[in-house]
Amino acid sequence: MHTGKGLVKELILRDGHRHARIACPLNLIPSPGQYLLTGAASDSPLPDPVYYTESAPEGFLASPAPDLWIPGMDLHLRGPLGRGFDLPASARKIALIDFGGSISRLRPLIKQALNQRAAVVLFTDLPADSLPDELEVQPLSAVSEIAQWADWMAFEALRENLHEVRERLGAQHQLPALQDAEILIRTPIPCGGAADCGVCAVTTKSGWRLACRDGPVFRWSEV
């Protein structure tokens, strides 16, 4: 974990959400699924978490960009923090599933999967911008059909919607792809693991876990 300074170079609207291009030292760029805590010098006392969505000159593209951010704003950065995605190098049939109303945090896995010559299917009910031609996009209603095809799956979901995800996938929980699947759980993470405040606590099969430190990416078999 590192601390340093960053700069908001520009703001971009993608997939219906604000993204920011942040210039920063390379050691502060999170891996897919990890996050940075960011704060502006004149901003609120609570830092904002941002996630890597793709590489960019001098830094990376981050989401979500807080409403108060403007180009040219200096940032205080701390990270990378948390556990990210661990895409198996052997995976060749990959399903990425948006259960949280945003594909931003899944985007980095698209390029990573295509680089290892995998077939990739994205499931979402939202419009998405600037996707590779090699990517297949399907509605969420088709998820049950893909579980038997995929050899690895990654989800993004809000903590309060986990029961809905379990209902959608419950009948197929013994499939190999779901045993190795990973889920990024979106929940407030204000302290970044520094205070054990419990705001981000997630119930798992082995007890309470903190998304800020033990996640935000968890094995699906754990939750």
mmCIF file of C-alpha atoms in Angstrom:
data_model
loop_
_atom_site.group_PDB
_atom_site.id
_atom_site.type_symbol
_atom_site.label_atom_id
_atom_site.label_comp_id
_atom_site.label_asym_id
_atom_site.label_seq_id
_atom_site.Cartn_x
_atom_site.Cartn_y
_atom_site.Cartn_z
ATOM 1 C CA MET A 1 0.000 0.000 0.000
ATOM 2 C CA HIS A 2 1.296 3.430 -0.989
ATOM 3 C CA THR A 3 0.319 7.071 -0.616
ATOM 4 C CA GLY A 4 0.905 9.841 -3.101
ATOM 5 C CA LYS A 5 -0.575 12.584 -5.197
ATOM 6 C CA GLY A 6 -2.686 12.409 -8.314
ATOM 7 C CA LEU A 7 -4.315 14.801 -10.743
ATOM 8 C CA VAL A 8 -7.735 14.683 -12.415
ATOM 9 C CA LYS A 9 -6.804 15.114 -16.088
ATOM 10 C CA GLU A 10 -10.306 14.823 -17.576
ATOM 11 C CA LEU A 11 -13.825 13.562 -16.926
ATOM 12 C CA ILE A 12 -15.500 11.071 -19.254
ATOM 13 C CA LEU A 13 -19.100 9.807 -19.429
ATOM 14 C CA ARG A 14 -19.091 6.092 -20.130
ATOM 15 C CA ASP A 15 -21.822 3.482 -19.666
ATOM 16 C CA GLY A 16 -23.959 6.245 -18.136
ATOM 17 C CA HIS A 17 -21.440 6.904 -15.309
ATOM 18 C CA ARG A 18 -18.761 9.526 -14.710
ATOM 19 C CA HIS A 19 -15.176 8.334 -15.056
ATOM 20 C CA ALA A 20 -12.021 10.285 -14.366
ATOM 21 C CA ARG A 21 -8.641 9.993 -16.014
ATOM 22 C CA ILE A 22 -6.206 10.207 -13.131
ATOM 23 C CA ALA A 23 -2.505 10.881 -13.583
ATOM 24 C CA CYS A 24 -0.528 9.252 -10.774
ATOM 25 C CA PRO A 25 2.591 7.159 -10.037
ATOM 26 C CA LEU A 26 2.463 3.628 -11.421
ATOM 27 C CA ASN A 27 2.663 2.059 -7.936
ATOM 28 C CA LEU A 28 -0.712 3.611 -7.083
ATOM 29 C CA ILE A 29 -2.628 2.064 -9.972
ATOM 30 C CA PRO A 30 -4.920 -0.703 -8.638
ATOM 31 C CA SER A 31 -5.375 -4.061 -10.327
ATOM 32 C CA PRO A 32 -8.853 -5.105 -11.558
ATOM 33 C CA GLY A 33 -11.199 -5.253 -8.559
ATOM 34 C CA GLN A 34 -8.909 -3.360 -6.190
ATOM 35 C CA TYR A 35 -9.537 0.257 -5.217
ATOM 36 C CA LEU A 36 -7.850 3.504 -4.217
ATOM 37 C CA LEU A 37 -9.034 5.888 -1.539
ATOM 38 C CA THR A 38 -8.982 9.388 -2.972
ATOM 39 C CA GLY A 39 -9.509 12.788 -1.454
ATOM 40 C CA ALA A 40 -9.203 16.342 -2.760
ATOM 41 C CA ALA A 41 -7.370 18.901 -0.625
ATOM 42 C CA SER A 42 -10.505 21.006 -0.242
ATOM 43 C CA ASP A 43 -12.984 18.151 -0.270
ATOM 44 C CA SER A 44 -15.044 16.374 2.410
ATOM 45 C CA PRO A 45 -13.225 14.592 5.272
ATOM 46 C CA LEU A 46 -14.308 11.163 4.008
ATOM 47 C CA PRO A 47 -12.272 9.788 1.081
ATOM 48 C CA ASP A 48 -13.911 8.396 -2.049
ATOM 49 C CA PRO A 49 -13.043 4.903 -3.329
ATOM 50 C CA VAL A 50 -12.349 4.566 -7.048
ATOM 51 C CA TYR A 51 -11.706 1.469 -9.145
ATOM 52 C CA TYR A 52 -9.490 0.824 -12.152
ATOM 53 C CA THR A 53 -11.439 0.492 -15.402
ATOM 54 C CA GLU A 54 -8.682 0.743 -18.021
ATOM 55 C CA SER A 55 -5.182 2.058 -18.618
ATOM 56 C CA ALA A 56 -4.657 5.651 -19.703
ATOM 57 C CA PRO A 57 -1.680 7.936 -20.425
ATOM 58 C CA GLU A 58 0.223 8.786 -17.216
ATOM 59 C CA GLY A 59 -2.164 6.760 -15.039
ATOM 60 C CA PHE A 60 -5.548 5.093 -15.381
ATOM 61 C CA LEU A 61 -9.260 5.600 -15.960
ATOM 62 C CA ALA A 62 -11.153 5.451 -12.655
ATOM 63 C CA SER A 63 -14.782 4.987 -11.667
ATOM 64 C CA PRO A 64 -16.923 6.314 -10.098
ATOM 65 C CA ALA A 65 -15.799 9.945 -10.349
ATOM 66 C CA PRO A 66 -17.357 11.983 -7.500
ATOM 67 C CA ASP A 67 -19.662 14.835 -8.533
ATOM 68 C CA LEU A 68 -17.352 17.486 -7.038
ATOM 69 C CA TRP A 69 -14.342 16.474 -9.105
ATOM 70 C CA ILE A 70 -13.242 18.795 -11.904
ATOM 71 C CA PRO A 71 -10.317 18.615 -14.350
ATOM 72 C CA GLY A 72 -7.138 19.976 -12.813
ATOM 73 C CA MET A 73 -8.063 18.950 -9.264
ATOM 74 C CA ASP A 74 -5.242 17.639 -7.094
ATOM 75 C CA LEU A 75 -5.896 14.375 -5.255
ATOM 76 C CA HIS A 76 -4.467 12.605 -2.234
ATOM 77 C CA LEU A 77 -4.277 8.866 -2.992
ATOM 78 C CA ARG A 78 -3.910 5.787 -0.777
ATOM 79 C CA GLY A 79 -3.688 2.260 -2.101
ATOM 80 C CA PRO A 80 -3.987 -0.007 -3.933
ATOM 81 C CA LEU A 81 -6.320 -1.589 -1.386
ATOM 82 C CA GLY A 82 -8.305 -4.788 -1.025
ATOM 83 C CA ARG A 83 -8.424 -8.070 -2.883
ATOM 84 C CA GLY A 84 -8.951 -7.921 -6.637
ATOM 85 C CA PHE A 85 -10.001 -10.419 -9.277
ATOM 86 C CA ASP A 86 -7.823 -13.448 -9.968
ATOM 87 C CA LEU A 87 -8.592 -14.460 -13.533
ATOM 88 C CA PRO A 88 -7.146 -17.950 -14.139
ATOM 89 C CA ALA A 89 -4.660 -18.036 -16.999
ATOM 90 C CA SER A 90 -6.214 -21.328 -18.107
ATOM 91 C CA ALA A 91 -9.773 -19.946 -18.476
ATOM 92 C CA ARG A 92 -11.022 -19.991 -22.056
ATOM 93 C CA LYS A 93 -14.781 -19.452 -21.674
ATOM 94 C CA ILE A 94 -15.475 -16.477 -19.429
ATOM 95 C CA ALA A 95 -18.763 -14.932 -18.318
ATOM 96 C CA LEU A 96 -18.882 -11.432 -16.811
ATOM 97 C CA ILE A 97 -22.181 -10.590 -15.137
ATOM 98 C CA ASP A 98 -23.472 -7.186 -14.056
ATOM 99 C CA PHE A 99 -25.859 -7.633 -11.138
ATOM 100 C CA GLY A 100 -25.090 -4.141 -9.788
ATOM 101 C CA GLY A 101 -26.176 -1.720 -12.490
ATOM 102 C CA SER A 102 -22.636 -0.967 -13.711
ATOM 103 C CA ILE A 103 -20.048 -2.803 -15.779
ATOM 104 C CA SER A 104 -17.221 -0.389 -14.896
ATOM 105 C CA ARG A 105 -15.448 -2.683 -12.430
ATOM 106 C CA LEU A 106 -15.764 -5.656 -14.786
ATOM 107 C CA ARG A 107 -14.347 -3.782 -17.784
ATOM 108 C CA PRO A 108 -10.651 -4.516 -17.029
ATOM 109 C CA LEU A 109 -11.370 -8.247 -17.175
ATOM 110 C CA ILE A 110 -12.581 -7.965 -20.776
ATOM 111 C CA LYS A 111 -9.191 -6.963 -22.148
ATOM 112 C CA GLN A 112 -7.374 -9.371 -19.824
ATOM 113 C CA ALA A 113 -9.551 -12.281 -20.972
ATOM 114 C CA LEU A 114 -9.249 -11.448 -24.666
ATOM 115 C CA ASN A 115 -5.469 -11.179 -24.308
ATOM 116 C CA GLN A 116 -5.378 -14.809 -23.183
ATOM 117 C CA ARG A 117 -7.511 -15.809 -26.187
ATOM 118 C CA ALA A 118 -10.643 -16.558 -24.194
ATOM 119 C CA ALA A 119 -14.207 -16.294 -25.452
ATOM 120 C CA VAL A 120 -15.996 -13.667 -23.340
ATOM 121 C CA VAL A 121 -19.687 -13.014 -22.783
ATOM 122 C CA LEU A 122 -20.915 -9.949 -20.880
ATOM 123 C CA PHE A 123 -24.366 -10.068 -19.282
ATOM 124 C CA THR A 124 -26.011 -6.716 -18.601
ATOM 125 C CA ASP A 125 -29.322 -4.949 -19.151
ATOM 126 C CA LEU A 126 -27.654 -1.548 -19.483
ATOM 127 C CA PRO A 127 -26.235 0.122 -22.598
ATOM 128 C CA ALA A 128 -22.442 -0.045 -22.755
ATOM 129 C CA ASP A 129 -19.992 2.074 -24.733
ATOM 130 C CA SER A 130 -16.799 1.260 -26.624
ATOM 131 C CA LEU A 131 -16.811 -2.516 -26.247
ATOM 132 C CA PRO A 132 -14.488 -4.759 -28.297
ATOM 133 C CA ASP A 133 -16.001 -6.426 -31.349
ATOM 134 C CA GLU A 134 -14.891 -9.828 -30.025
ATOM 135 C CA LEU A 135 -17.104 -9.455 -26.948
ATOM 136 C CA GLU A 136 -20.566 -11.013 -26.959
ATOM 137 C CA VAL A 137 -23.237 -9.127 -24.985
ATOM 138 C CA GLN A 138 -26.362 -10.826 -23.626
ATOM 139 C CA PRO A 139 -29.221 -9.719 -21.317
ATOM 140 C CA LEU A 140 -29.274 -10.844 -17.686
ATOM 141 C CA SER A 141 -32.220 -13.103 -18.464
ATOM 142 C CA ALA A 142 -29.829 -15.423 -20.317
ATOM 143 C CA VAL A 143 -27.498 -15.984 -17.342
ATOM 144 C CA SER A 144 -28.867 -19.405 -16.422
ATOM 145 C CA GLU A 145 -27.964 -20.722 -19.869
ATOM 146 C CA ILE A 146 -24.331 -19.658 -19.687
ATOM 147 C CA ALA A 147 -23.395 -21.236 -16.347
ATOM 148 C CA GLN A 148 -22.883 -24.644 -17.933
ATOM 149 C CA TRP A 149 -20.839 -23.171 -20.797
ATOM 150 C CA ALA A 150 -18.387 -21.034 -18.835
ATOM 151 C CA ASP A 151 -15.249 -22.280 -17.109
ATOM 152 C CA TRP A 152 -14.892 -19.049 -15.071
ATOM 153 C CA MET A 153 -17.339 -16.341 -14.037
ATOM 154 C CA ALA A 154 -17.092 -12.909 -12.413
ATOM 155 C CA PHE A 155 -19.950 -10.834 -11.010
ATOM 156 C CA GLU A 156 -20.463 -7.331 -9.726
ATOM 157 C CA ALA A 157 -23.318 -6.766 -7.265
ATOM 158 C CA LEU A 158 -24.533 -4.444 -4.550
ATOM 159 C CA ARG A 159 -24.313 -5.903 -1.048
ATOM 160 C CA GLU A 160 -28.054 -5.381 -0.520
ATOM 161 C CA ASN A 161 -28.828 -7.394 -3.672
ATOM 162 C CA LEU A 162 -26.846 -10.524 -2.813
ATOM 163 C CA HIS A 163 -30.024 -12.474 -2.042
ATOM 164 C CA GLU A 164 -31.235 -11.813 -5.607
ATOM 165 C CA VAL A 165 -27.955 -13.109 -7.026
ATOM 166 C CA ARG A 166 -28.255 -16.247 -4.904
ATOM 167 C CA GLU A 167 -31.807 -16.794 -6.172
ATOM 168 C CA ARG A 168 -30.714 -16.491 -9.804
ATOM 169 C CA LEU A 169 -27.801 -18.905 -9.414
ATOM 170 C CA GLY A 170 -28.912 -21.111 -6.534
ATOM 171 C CA ALA A 171 -29.998 -24.113 -8.567
ATOM 172 C CA GLN A 172 -26.621 -24.271 -10.301
ATOM 173 C CA HIS A 173 -24.315 -23.790 -7.330
ATOM 174 C CA GLN A 174 -22.553 -27.126 -7.872
ATOM 175 C CA LEU A 175 -21.337 -26.262 -11.379
ATOM 176 C CA PRO A 176 -17.513 -26.009 -11.612
ATOM 177 C CA ALA A 177 -17.649 -22.447 -13.011
ATOM 178 C CA LEU A 178 -19.546 -21.265 -9.950
ATOM 179 C CA GLN A 179 -17.214 -23.028 -7.550
ATOM 180 C CA ASP A 180 -14.337 -20.903 -8.883
ATOM 181 C CA ALA A 181 -16.381 -17.763 -9.631
ATOM 182 C CA GLU A 182 -15.619 -14.411 -8.011
ATOM 183 C CA ILE A 183 -17.893 -11.545 -7.034
ATOM 184 C CA LEU A 184 -17.086 -7.888 -6.432
ATOM 185 C CA ILE A 185 -19.434 -6.692 -3.693
ATOM 186 C CA ARG A 186 -20.168 -2.977 -3.787
ATOM 187 C CA THR A 187 -20.579 -1.452 -0.339
ATOM 188 C CA PRO A 188 -19.336 1.727 1.400
ATOM 189 C CA ILE A 189 -15.636 1.405 2.295
ATOM 190 C CA PRO A 190 -14.771 4.735 3.966
ATOM 191 C CA CYS A 191 -11.817 3.649 6.120
ATOM 192 C CA GLY A 192 -9.962 1.474 3.634
ATOM 193 C CA GLY A 193 -9.207 -1.121 6.302
ATOM 194 C CA ALA A 194 -7.558 1.386 8.616
ATOM 195 C CA ALA A 195 -10.204 1.493 11.346
ATOM 196 C CA ASP A 196 -12.160 -1.808 11.254
ATOM 197 C CA CYS A 197 -15.286 0.366 11.383
ATOM 198 C CA GLY A 198 -17.520 -2.482 10.145
ATOM 199 C CA VAL A 199 -19.502 -0.328 7.700
ATOM 200 C CA CYS A 200 -18.528 -2.638 4.836
ATOM 201 C CA ALA A 201 -19.140 -5.954 6.651
ATOM 202 C CA VAL A 202 -20.328 -8.848 4.489
ATOM 203 C CA THR A 203 -21.837 -12.080 5.812
ATOM 204 C CA THR A 204 -19.961 -15.123 4.500
ATOM 205 C CA LYS A 205 -20.155 -18.829 5.254
ATOM 206 C CA SER A 206 -17.225 -18.453 7.647
ATOM 207 C CA GLY A 207 -18.585 -15.359 9.402
ATOM 208 C CA TRP A 208 -18.347 -11.609 8.961
ATOM 209 C CA ARG A 209 -15.713 -10.285 6.556
ATOM 210 C CA LEU A 210 -14.759 -6.698 5.764
ATOM 211 C CA ALA A 211 -15.058 -5.797 2.086
ATOM 212 C CA CYS A 212 -12.450 -3.054 2.475
ATOM 213 C CA ARG A 213 -9.777 -5.574 3.481
ATOM 214 C CA ASP A 214 -10.953 -9.125 2.760
ATOM 215 C CA GLY A 215 -12.656 -8.008 -0.468
ATOM 216 C CA PRO A 216 -14.156 -6.249 -2.269
ATOM 217 C CA VAL A 217 -13.716 -9.341 -4.444
ATOM 218 C CA PHE A 218 -14.768 -12.612 -2.790
ATOM 219 C CA ARG A 219 -14.994 -16.191 -3.936
ATOM 220 C CA TRP A 220 -18.629 -16.833 -4.795
ATOM 221 C CA SER A 221 -18.450 -20.145 -2.924
ATOM 222 C CA GLU A 222 -17.721 -18.135 0.276
ATOM 223 C CA VAL A 223 -20.851 -15.986 0.098
#
